[in-house]
Structures are given as structure tokens and as C-alpha cells.
Short mmCIF file of C-alpha atoms in Angstrom, two decimals:
data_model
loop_
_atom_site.label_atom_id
_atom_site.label_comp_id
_atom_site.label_asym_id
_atom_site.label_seq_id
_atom_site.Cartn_x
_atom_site.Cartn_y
_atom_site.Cartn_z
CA UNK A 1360 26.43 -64.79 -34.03
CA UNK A 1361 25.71 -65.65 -30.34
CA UNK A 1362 28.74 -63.21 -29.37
CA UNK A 1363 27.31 -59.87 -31.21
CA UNK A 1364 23.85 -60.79 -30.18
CA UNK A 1365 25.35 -61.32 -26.13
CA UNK A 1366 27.17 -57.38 -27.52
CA UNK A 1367 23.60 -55.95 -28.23
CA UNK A 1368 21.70 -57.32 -25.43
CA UNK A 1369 24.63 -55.70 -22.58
CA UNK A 1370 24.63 -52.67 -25.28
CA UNK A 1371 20.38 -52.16 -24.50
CA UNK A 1372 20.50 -53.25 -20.84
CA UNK A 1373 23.82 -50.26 -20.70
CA UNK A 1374 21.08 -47.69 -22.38
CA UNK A 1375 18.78 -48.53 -19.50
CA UNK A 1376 21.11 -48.46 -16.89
CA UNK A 1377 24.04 -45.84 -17.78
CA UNK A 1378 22.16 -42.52 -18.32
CA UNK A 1379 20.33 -42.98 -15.08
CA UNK A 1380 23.70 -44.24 -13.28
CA UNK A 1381 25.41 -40.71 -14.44
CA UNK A 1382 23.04 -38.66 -13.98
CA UNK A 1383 22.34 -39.73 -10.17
CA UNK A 1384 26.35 -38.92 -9.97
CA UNK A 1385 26.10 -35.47 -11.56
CA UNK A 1386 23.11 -34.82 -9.13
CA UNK A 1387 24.70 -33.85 -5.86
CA UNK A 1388 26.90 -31.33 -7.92
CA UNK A 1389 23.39 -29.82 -9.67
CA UNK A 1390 23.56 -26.68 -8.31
CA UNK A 1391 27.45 -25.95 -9.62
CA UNK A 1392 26.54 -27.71 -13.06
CA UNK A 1393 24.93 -26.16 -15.78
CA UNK A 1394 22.21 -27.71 -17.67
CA UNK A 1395 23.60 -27.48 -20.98
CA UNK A 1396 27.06 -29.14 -19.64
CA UNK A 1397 24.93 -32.35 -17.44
CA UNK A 1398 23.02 -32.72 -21.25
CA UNK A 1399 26.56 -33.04 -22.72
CA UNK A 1400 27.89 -35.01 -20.88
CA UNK A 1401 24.39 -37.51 -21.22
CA UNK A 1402 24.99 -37.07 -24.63
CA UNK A 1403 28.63 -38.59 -24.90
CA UNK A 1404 27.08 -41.60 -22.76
CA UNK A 1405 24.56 -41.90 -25.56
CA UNK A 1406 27.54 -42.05 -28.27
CA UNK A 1407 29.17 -44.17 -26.01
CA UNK A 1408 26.24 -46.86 -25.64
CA UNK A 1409 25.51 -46.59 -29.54
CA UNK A 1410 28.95 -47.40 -30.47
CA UNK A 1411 29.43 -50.25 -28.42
CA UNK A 1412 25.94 -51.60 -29.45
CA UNK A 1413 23.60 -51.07 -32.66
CA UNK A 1414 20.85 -48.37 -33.38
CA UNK A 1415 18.55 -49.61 -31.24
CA UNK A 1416 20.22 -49.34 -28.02
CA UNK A 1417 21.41 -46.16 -29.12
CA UNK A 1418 17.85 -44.83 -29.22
CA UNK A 1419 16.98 -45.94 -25.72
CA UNK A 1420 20.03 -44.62 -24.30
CA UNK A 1421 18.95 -41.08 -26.14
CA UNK A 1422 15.08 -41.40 -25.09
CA UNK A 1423 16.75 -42.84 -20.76
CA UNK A 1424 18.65 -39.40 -21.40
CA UNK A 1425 16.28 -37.10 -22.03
CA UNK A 1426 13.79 -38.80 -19.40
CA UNK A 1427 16.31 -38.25 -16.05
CA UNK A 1428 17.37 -34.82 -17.37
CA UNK A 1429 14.30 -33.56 -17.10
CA UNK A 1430 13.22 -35.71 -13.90
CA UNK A 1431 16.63 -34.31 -12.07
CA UNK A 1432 17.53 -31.72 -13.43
CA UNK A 1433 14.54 -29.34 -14.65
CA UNK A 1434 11.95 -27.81 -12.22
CA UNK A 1435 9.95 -28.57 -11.06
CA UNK A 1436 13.05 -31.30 -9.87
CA UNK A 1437 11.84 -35.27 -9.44
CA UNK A 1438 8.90 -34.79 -11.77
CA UNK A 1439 8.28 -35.16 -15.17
CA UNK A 1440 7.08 -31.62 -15.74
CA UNK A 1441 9.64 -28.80 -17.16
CA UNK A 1442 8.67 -25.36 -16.94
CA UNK A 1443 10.70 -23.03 -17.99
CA UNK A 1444 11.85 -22.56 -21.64
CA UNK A 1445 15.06 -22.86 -22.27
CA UNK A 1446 15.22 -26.33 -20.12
CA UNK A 1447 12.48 -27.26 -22.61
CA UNK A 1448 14.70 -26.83 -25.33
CA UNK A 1449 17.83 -28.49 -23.84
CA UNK A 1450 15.56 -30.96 -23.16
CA UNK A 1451 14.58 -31.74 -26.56
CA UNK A 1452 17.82 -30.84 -28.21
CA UNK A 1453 19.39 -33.86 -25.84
CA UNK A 1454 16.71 -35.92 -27.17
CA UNK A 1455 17.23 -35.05 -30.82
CA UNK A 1456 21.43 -35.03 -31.17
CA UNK A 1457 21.49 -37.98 -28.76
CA UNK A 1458 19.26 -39.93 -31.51
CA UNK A 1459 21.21 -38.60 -34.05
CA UNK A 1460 24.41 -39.54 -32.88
CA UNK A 1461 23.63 -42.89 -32.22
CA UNK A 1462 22.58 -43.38 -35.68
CA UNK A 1463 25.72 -42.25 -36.24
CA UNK A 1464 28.26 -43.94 -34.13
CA UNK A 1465 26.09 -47.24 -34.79
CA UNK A 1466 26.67 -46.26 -38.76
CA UNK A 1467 30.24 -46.44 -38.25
CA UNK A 1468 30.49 -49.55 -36.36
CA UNK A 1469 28.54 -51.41 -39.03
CA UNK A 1470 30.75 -49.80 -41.71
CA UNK A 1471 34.15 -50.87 -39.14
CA UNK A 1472 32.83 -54.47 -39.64
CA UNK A 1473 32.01 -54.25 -43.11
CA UNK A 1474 35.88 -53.19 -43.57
CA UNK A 1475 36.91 -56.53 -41.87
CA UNK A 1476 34.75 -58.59 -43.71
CA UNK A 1477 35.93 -57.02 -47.04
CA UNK A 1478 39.65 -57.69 -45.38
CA UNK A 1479 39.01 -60.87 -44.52
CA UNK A 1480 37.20 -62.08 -47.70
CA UNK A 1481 40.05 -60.26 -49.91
CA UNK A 1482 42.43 -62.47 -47.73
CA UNK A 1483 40.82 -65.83 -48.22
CA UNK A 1484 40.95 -65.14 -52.13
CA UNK A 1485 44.30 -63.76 -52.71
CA UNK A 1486 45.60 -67.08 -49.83
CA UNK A 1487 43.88 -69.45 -52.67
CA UNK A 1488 45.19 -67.24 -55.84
CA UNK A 1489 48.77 -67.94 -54.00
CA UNK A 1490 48.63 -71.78 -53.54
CA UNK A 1491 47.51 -72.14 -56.79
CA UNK A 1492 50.94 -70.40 -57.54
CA UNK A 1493 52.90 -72.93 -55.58
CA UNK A 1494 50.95 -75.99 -55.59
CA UNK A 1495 51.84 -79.03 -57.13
CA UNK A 1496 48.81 -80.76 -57.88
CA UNK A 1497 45.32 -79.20 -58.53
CA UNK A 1498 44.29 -81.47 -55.80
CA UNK A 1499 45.82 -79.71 -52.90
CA UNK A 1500 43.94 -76.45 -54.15
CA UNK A 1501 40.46 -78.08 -54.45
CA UNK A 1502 40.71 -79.42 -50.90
CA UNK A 1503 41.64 -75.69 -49.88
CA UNK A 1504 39.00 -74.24 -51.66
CA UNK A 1505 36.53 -77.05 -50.31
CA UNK A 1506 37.86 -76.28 -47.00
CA UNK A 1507 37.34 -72.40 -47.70
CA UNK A 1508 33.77 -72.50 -49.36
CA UNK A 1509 32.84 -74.71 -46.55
CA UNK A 1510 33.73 -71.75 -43.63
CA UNK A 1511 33.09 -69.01 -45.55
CA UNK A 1512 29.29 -70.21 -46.74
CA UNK A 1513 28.94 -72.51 -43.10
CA UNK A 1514 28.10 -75.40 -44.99
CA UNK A 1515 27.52 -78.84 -43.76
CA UNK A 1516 29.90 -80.06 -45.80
CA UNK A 1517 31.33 -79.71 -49.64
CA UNK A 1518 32.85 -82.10 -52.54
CA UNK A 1519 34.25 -81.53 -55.66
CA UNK A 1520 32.98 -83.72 -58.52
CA UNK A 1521 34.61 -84.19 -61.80
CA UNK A 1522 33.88 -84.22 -65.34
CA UNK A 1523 29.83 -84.10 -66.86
CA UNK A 1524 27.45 -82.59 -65.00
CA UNK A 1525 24.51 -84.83 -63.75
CA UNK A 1526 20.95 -84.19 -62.52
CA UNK A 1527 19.68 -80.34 -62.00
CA UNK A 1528 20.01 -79.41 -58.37
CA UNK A 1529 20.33 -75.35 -57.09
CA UNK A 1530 23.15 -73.47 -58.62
CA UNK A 1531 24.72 -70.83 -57.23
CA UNK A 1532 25.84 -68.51 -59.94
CA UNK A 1533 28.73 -65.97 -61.21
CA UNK A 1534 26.79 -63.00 -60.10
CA UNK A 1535 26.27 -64.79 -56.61
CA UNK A 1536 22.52 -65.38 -57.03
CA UNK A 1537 21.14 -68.94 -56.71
CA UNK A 1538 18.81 -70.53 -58.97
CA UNK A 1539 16.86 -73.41 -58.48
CA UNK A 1540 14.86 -74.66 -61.35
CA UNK A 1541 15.76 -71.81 -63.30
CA UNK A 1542 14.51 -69.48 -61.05
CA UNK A 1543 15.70 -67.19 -58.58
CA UNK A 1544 16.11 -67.73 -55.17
CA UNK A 1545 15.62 -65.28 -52.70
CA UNK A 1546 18.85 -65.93 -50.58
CA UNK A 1547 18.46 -63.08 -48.39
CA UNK A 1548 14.65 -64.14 -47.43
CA UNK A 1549 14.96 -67.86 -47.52
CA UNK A 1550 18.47 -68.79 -46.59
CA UNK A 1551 20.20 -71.29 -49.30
CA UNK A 1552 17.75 -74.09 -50.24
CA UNK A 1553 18.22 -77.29 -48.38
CA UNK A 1554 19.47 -78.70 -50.95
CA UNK A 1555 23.18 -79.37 -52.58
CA UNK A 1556 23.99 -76.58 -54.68
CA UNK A 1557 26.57 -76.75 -57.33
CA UNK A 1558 29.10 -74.24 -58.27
CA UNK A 1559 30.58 -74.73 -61.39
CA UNK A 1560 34.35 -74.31 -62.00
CA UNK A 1561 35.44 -73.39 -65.56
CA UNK A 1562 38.94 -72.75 -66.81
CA UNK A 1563 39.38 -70.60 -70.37
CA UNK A 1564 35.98 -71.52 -71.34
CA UNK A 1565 36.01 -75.11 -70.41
CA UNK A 1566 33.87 -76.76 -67.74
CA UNK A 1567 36.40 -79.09 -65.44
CA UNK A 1568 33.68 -79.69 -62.35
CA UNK A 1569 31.74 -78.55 -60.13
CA UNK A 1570 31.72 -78.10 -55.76
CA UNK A 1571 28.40 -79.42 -54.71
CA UNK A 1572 27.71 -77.49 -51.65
CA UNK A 1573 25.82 -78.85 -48.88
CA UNK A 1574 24.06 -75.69 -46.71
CA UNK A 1575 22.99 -75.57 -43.38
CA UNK A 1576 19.73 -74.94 -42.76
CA UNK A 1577 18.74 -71.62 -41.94
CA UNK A 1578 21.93 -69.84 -42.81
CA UNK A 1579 21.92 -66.84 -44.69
CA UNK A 1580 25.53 -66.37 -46.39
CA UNK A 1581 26.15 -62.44 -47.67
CA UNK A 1582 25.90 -61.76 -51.38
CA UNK A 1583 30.15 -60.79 -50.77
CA UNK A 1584 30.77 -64.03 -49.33
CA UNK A 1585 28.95 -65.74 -52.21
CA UNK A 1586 31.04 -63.77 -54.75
CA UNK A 1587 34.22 -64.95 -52.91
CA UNK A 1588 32.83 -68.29 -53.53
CA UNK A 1589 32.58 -67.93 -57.59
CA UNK A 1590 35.79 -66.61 -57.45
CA UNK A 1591 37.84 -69.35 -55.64
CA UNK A 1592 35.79 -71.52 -58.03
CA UNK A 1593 36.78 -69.68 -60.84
CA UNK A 1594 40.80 -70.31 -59.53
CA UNK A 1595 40.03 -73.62 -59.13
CA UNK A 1596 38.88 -73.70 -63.27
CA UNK A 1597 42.03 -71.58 -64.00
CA UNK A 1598 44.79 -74.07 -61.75
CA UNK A 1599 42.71 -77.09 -63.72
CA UNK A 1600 42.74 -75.58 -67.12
CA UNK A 1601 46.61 -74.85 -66.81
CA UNK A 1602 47.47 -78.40 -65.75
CA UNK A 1603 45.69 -79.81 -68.38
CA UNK A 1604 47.38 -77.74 -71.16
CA UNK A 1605 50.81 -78.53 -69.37
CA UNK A 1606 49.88 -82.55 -70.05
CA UNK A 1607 48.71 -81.78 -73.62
CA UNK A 1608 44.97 -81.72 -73.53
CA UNK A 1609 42.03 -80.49 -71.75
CA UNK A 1610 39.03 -82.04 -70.26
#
């Protein structure tokens, strides 16, 4: 978290900054440079500052923009004033497609690291749906999974437990939601509860245990990453159910 946050905070200091920066290069070339080509080339420094940042430093670089275009580059020049008409509209049309694209180009950053996450979380399940292929003993796939559910929800820590289930603490779930006394908890609003939260692990029907997860306060694990959970608890059941058929029972 500390890295994007470092991302945005360069990304809104850069909207600031870079539209002023170019602009004071265009200016000695002012009188060779149309308007309409200085306010594109302001505008690809607003994609520019959107893309590497989020939406909001893509609005400030739009707003800088449209601020030292018309302070350099519309008479009267170095004042805030604009005169004539058609630098009016430039003006405004920087102001309104630089916003625009920067909701844009921050759109499709957010929906670049959605597609990792998806990749990532798709790669975590189908490495635990593969040990469970090769592994000898359950065992070594519960301590995966522990060691999965533990980075993928940042937990504290996380233990499987065996056999009948005790007591009534939080449960997270097949549809990812948590409940906690029957109730729902509002995960997205209130972070996991401080509290260890079970996950149950069930094989053809049959209950064989249950992770008790231990959160860290404060964080606020995605409803994907919960589902991920469920279902490397629900391999867990399946590699649990199949050894105990292979020794002639179940739990």
C-alpha cells in the first residue's frame, strides 16, 4: 500500500509541476506555435500524469493546464483574462478533454491492475488445485493453503482445526460475506472483525474442519480475494474427503 500511495502523491505533485514546466518550454517558441497545437500537446501531459497516477491527479493536471494556457498563451499574455473567442474555446475545450481523458487513462490503469489481481488470484488457486494432485498427505496441502489464506487475506496468523466445530465466532462464508452472530458484516466498511473467523472446509457434503483465521486489524481484504479463500478451502474439503474414502471411511 505505502508504494501506490508514494505513486499518487509524485503522480499529484507531477500535475502541479509538469503542465507549468512545458508550457514555460513551449513559451519562447509562442509566436511559431499555434494555440490549438501548445493545448495538445498540454493535453498528452494530462494523459500522461493521469496514467501514471489516479483520477485525482489527473484532474489537477487538466485544471494546471488550462490555468498556464491561458496565463501564457492567450491575450492579454501573463494574465488571467482571455479575450478573444476562439482562445476562449480552446481554452475550455483543454479543460474539458484533459478531464476527460484522465478519467480515462486512470480507468484503464485501475482495470490493468484489476487484470493482475484476477491473474494472480487465478494462480494461487489453480498452484493449490495442483498440489492437491501430487501431494501425499492432506497435510502438506493444509499448510499451503494456511500459508496462502494467510498472504492473500494479511492475516496475523491461521490454523486448521479438525473434526466438531466448537463455540460461534465470525464466519466467513461461500459467497465471501462474513457473518458474525448471524449477521452480516460489512467487510468493506469495517474491515474483518477482530476476531478469529472460521472458514469451513467440506468435502462431498461432509464437514472435515475448519481454518480459523486470525485478521489484522484494520485490513480490508477484496470480496475476490475472499472468494479465493472459500475456494482453496473448498480443495482442502475435496483432498480430505478423497483420502478418507481411499482408507475406507470418512470423518
Amino acid at each position: 500500500m505505502p508504494r501506490f500511495l508514494n505513486r499518487d502523491l509524485v503522480a499529484v505533485a507531477a500535475a502541479l509541476v509538469v503542465p507549468l514546466a512545458v508550457a514555460a518550454m513551449i513559451l519562447p517558441f509562442r509566436a511559431g506555435f499555434s494555440n490549438t497545437n501548445t493545448a495538445l500537446v498540454l493535453v498528452v501531459i494530462v494523459v500522461a500524469v493521469a496514467a501514471a497516477g489516479n483520477r485525482v491527479a489527473g484532474a489537477l493536471a487538466a485544471v494546471s493546464a488550462a490555468v498556464w494556457f491561458d496565463f501564457f498563451f492567450t491575450q492579454p499574455y501573463q494574465r488571467f483574462t482571455i479575450t478573444k473567442a476562439a482562445d476562449i474555446q480552446t481554452a475550455v475545450l483543454l479543460l474539458v478533454v484533459g478531464l476527460v481523458t484522465s478519467q480515462l487513462a486512470a480507468w484503464a490503469r485501475r482495470l490493468k491492475v484489476i487484470a493482475i489481481t484476477d491473474a494472480d488470484y487465478l494462480s494461487r488457486v489453480h498452484g493449490i488445485a495442483a498440489l492437491a494432485q501430487t501431494a501425499r498427505s492432506p497435510s502438506t496441502v493444509i499448510n499451503q493453503v494456511q500459508d496462502q489464506l494467510t498472504e492473500l487475506l494479511h492475516l496475523r496468523g491461521c490454523r486448521f482445526e479438525y473434526g466438531t466445530l466448537l463455540g460461534h465466532p465470525p464466519r466467513l462464508e461461500q459467497d465471501g460475506t462474513v457473518t458474525v452472530n448471524r449477521r452480516h458484516w460489512d467487510v468493506e466498511r469495517r474491515g474483518l472483525p477482530d476476531r478469529e473467523i472460521e472458514l469451513r472446509a467440506f468435502g462431498n457434503g461432509h464437514f472435515y474442519g475448519r481454518f480459523m483465521l486470525q485478521p489484522t486489524p484494520g485490513t480490508v481484504p477484496p470480496l475476490q480475494a475472499r472468494l479465493v479463500a472459500v475456494t482453496m478451502a473448498d480443495q482442502v474439503g475435496h483432498t480430505l474427503d478423497i483420502a478418507a474414502a481411499a482408507h475406507g471411511g470418512r470423518r
